[in-house]
mmCIF file of C-alpha atoms in Angstrom:
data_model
loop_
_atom_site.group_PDB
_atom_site.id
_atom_site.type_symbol
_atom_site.label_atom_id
_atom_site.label_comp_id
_atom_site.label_asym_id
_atom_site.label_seq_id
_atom_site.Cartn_x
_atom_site.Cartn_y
_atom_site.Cartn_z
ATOM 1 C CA UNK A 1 -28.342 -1.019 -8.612
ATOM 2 C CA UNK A 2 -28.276 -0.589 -12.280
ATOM 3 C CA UNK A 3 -27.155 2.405 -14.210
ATOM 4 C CA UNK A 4 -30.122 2.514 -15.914
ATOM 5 C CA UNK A 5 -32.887 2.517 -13.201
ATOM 6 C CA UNK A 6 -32.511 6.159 -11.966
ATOM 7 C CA UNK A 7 -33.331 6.854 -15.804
ATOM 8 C CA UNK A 8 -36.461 5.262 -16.188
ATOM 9 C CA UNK A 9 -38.240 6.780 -13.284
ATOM 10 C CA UNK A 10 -40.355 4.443 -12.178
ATOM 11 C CA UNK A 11 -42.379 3.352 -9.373
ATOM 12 C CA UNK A 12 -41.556 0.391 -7.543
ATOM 13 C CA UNK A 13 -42.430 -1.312 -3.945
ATOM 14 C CA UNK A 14 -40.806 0.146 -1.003
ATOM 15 C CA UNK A 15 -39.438 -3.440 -0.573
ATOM 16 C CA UNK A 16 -37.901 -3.364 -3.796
ATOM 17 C CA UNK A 17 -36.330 -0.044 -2.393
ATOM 18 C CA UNK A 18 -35.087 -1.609 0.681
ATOM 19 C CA UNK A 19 -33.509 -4.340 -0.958
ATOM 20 C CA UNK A 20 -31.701 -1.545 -3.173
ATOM 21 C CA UNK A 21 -30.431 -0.083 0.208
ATOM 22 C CA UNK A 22 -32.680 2.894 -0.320
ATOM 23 C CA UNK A 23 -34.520 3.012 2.672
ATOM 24 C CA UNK A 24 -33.931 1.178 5.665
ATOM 25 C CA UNK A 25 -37.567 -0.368 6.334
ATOM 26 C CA UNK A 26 -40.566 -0.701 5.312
ATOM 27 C CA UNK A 27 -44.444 -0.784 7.389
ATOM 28 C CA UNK A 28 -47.817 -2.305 6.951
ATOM 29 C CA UNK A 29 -49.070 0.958 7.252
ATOM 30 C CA UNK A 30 -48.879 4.717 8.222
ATOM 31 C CA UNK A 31 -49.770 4.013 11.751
ATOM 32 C CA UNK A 32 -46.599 1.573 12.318
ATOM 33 C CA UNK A 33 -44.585 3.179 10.024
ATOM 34 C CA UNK A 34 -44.823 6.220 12.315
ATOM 35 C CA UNK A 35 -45.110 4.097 15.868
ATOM 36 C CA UNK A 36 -41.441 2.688 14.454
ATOM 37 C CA UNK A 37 -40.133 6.547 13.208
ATOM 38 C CA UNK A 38 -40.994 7.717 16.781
ATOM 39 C CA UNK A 39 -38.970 5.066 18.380
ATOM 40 C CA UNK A 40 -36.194 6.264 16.389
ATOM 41 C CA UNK A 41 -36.342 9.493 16.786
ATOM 42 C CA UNK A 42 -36.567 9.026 20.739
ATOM 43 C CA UNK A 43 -33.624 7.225 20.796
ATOM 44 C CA UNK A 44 -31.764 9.073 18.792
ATOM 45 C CA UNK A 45 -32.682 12.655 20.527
ATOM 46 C CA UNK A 46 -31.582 10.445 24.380
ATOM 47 C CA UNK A 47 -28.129 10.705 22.831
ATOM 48 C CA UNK A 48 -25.612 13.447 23.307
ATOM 49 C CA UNK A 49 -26.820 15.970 20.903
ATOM 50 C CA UNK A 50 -22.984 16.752 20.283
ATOM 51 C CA UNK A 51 -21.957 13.141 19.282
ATOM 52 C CA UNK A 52 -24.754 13.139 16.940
ATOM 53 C CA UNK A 53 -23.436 16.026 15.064
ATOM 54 C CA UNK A 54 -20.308 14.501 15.397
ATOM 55 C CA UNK A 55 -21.742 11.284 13.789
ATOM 56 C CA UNK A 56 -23.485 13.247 11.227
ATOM 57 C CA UNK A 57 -20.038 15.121 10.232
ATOM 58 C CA UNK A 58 -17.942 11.970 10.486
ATOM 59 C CA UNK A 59 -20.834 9.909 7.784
ATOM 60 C CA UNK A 60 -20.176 13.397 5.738
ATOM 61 C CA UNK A 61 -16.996 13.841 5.586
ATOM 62 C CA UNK A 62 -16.108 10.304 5.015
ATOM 63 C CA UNK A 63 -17.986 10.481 1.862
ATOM 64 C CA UNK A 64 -16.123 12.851 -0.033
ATOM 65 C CA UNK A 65 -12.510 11.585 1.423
ATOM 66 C CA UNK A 66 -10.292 8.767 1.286
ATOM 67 C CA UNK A 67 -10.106 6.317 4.324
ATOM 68 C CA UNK A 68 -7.000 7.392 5.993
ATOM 69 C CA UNK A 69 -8.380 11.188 5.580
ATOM 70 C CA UNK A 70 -11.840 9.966 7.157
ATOM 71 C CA UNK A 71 -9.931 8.262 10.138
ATOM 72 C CA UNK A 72 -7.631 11.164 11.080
ATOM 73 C CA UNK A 73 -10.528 13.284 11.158
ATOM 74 C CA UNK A 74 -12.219 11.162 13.280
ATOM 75 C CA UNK A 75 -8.881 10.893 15.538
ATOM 76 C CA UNK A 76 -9.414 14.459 15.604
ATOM 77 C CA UNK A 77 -12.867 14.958 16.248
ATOM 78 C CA UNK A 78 -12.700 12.212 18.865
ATOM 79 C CA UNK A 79 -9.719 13.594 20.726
ATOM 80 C CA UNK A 80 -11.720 16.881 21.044
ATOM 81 C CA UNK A 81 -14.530 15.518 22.365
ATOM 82 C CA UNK A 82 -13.019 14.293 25.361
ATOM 83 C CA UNK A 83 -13.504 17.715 26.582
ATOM 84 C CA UNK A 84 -16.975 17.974 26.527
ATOM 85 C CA UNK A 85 -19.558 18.076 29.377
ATOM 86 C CA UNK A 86 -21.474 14.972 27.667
ATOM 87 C CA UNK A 87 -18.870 12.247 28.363
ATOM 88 C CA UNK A 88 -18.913 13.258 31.804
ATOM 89 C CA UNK A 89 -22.699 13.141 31.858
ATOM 90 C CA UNK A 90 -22.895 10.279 30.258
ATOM 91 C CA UNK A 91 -20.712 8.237 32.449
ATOM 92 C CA UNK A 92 -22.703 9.599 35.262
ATOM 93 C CA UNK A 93 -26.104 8.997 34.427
ATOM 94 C CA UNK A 94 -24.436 5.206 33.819
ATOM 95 C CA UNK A 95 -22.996 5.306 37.235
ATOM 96 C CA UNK A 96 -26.402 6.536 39.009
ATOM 97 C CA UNK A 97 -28.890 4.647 36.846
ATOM 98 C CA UNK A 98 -30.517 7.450 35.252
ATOM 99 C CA UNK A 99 -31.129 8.958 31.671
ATOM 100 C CA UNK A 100 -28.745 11.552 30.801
ATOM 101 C CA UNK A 101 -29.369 15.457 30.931
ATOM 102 C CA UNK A 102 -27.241 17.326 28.343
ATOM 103 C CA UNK A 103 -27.166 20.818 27.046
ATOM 104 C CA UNK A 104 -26.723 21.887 23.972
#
């Protein structure tokens, strides 16, 4: 992306802003754009809701620190997760064929 294009401000196709790694996809229109966002969303909320804070703080955090920093903190994070209800659900629901149930 060029220096200069935040400074001109101006309006482009959303497929010019995908190719620009700006947004991920783009729709026809608003009713598959938000068929496509709801798929998302559903499989994102079937997911442990703590792992995807821990995602969220491990994307974060890796931003603002250098690799080594970003990995030990994932070590960390990771290593403290292994005490949490939702692996344990998790590898049940796998076991018994079944969608997981966690709490939050």
């Amino acid at each position: 992306m060029s220096g200069s294009w935040p400074l001109q401000a101006g309006i482009f196709p959303g497929t010019e802003a995908q190719l620009l790694g700006l947004v991920n996809n783009c729709y026809e229109d608003k009713i598959i754009m938000m068929t496509e966002v709801r798929k998302i969303a559903e499989q994102i909320a079937s997911k442990s809701p703590l792992a995807i804070r821990g995602v969220k703080e491990m994307l974060l955090y890796s931003r603002d620190h250098s690799v080594d920093s970003g990995l030990n903190h994932v070590a960390t994070w990771n290593s403290a997760m292994l005490l949490s209800s939702d692996l344990e659900e998790s590898i049940m629901a796998l076991m018994q064929k079944r969608p997981p149930e966690y709490n939050d």
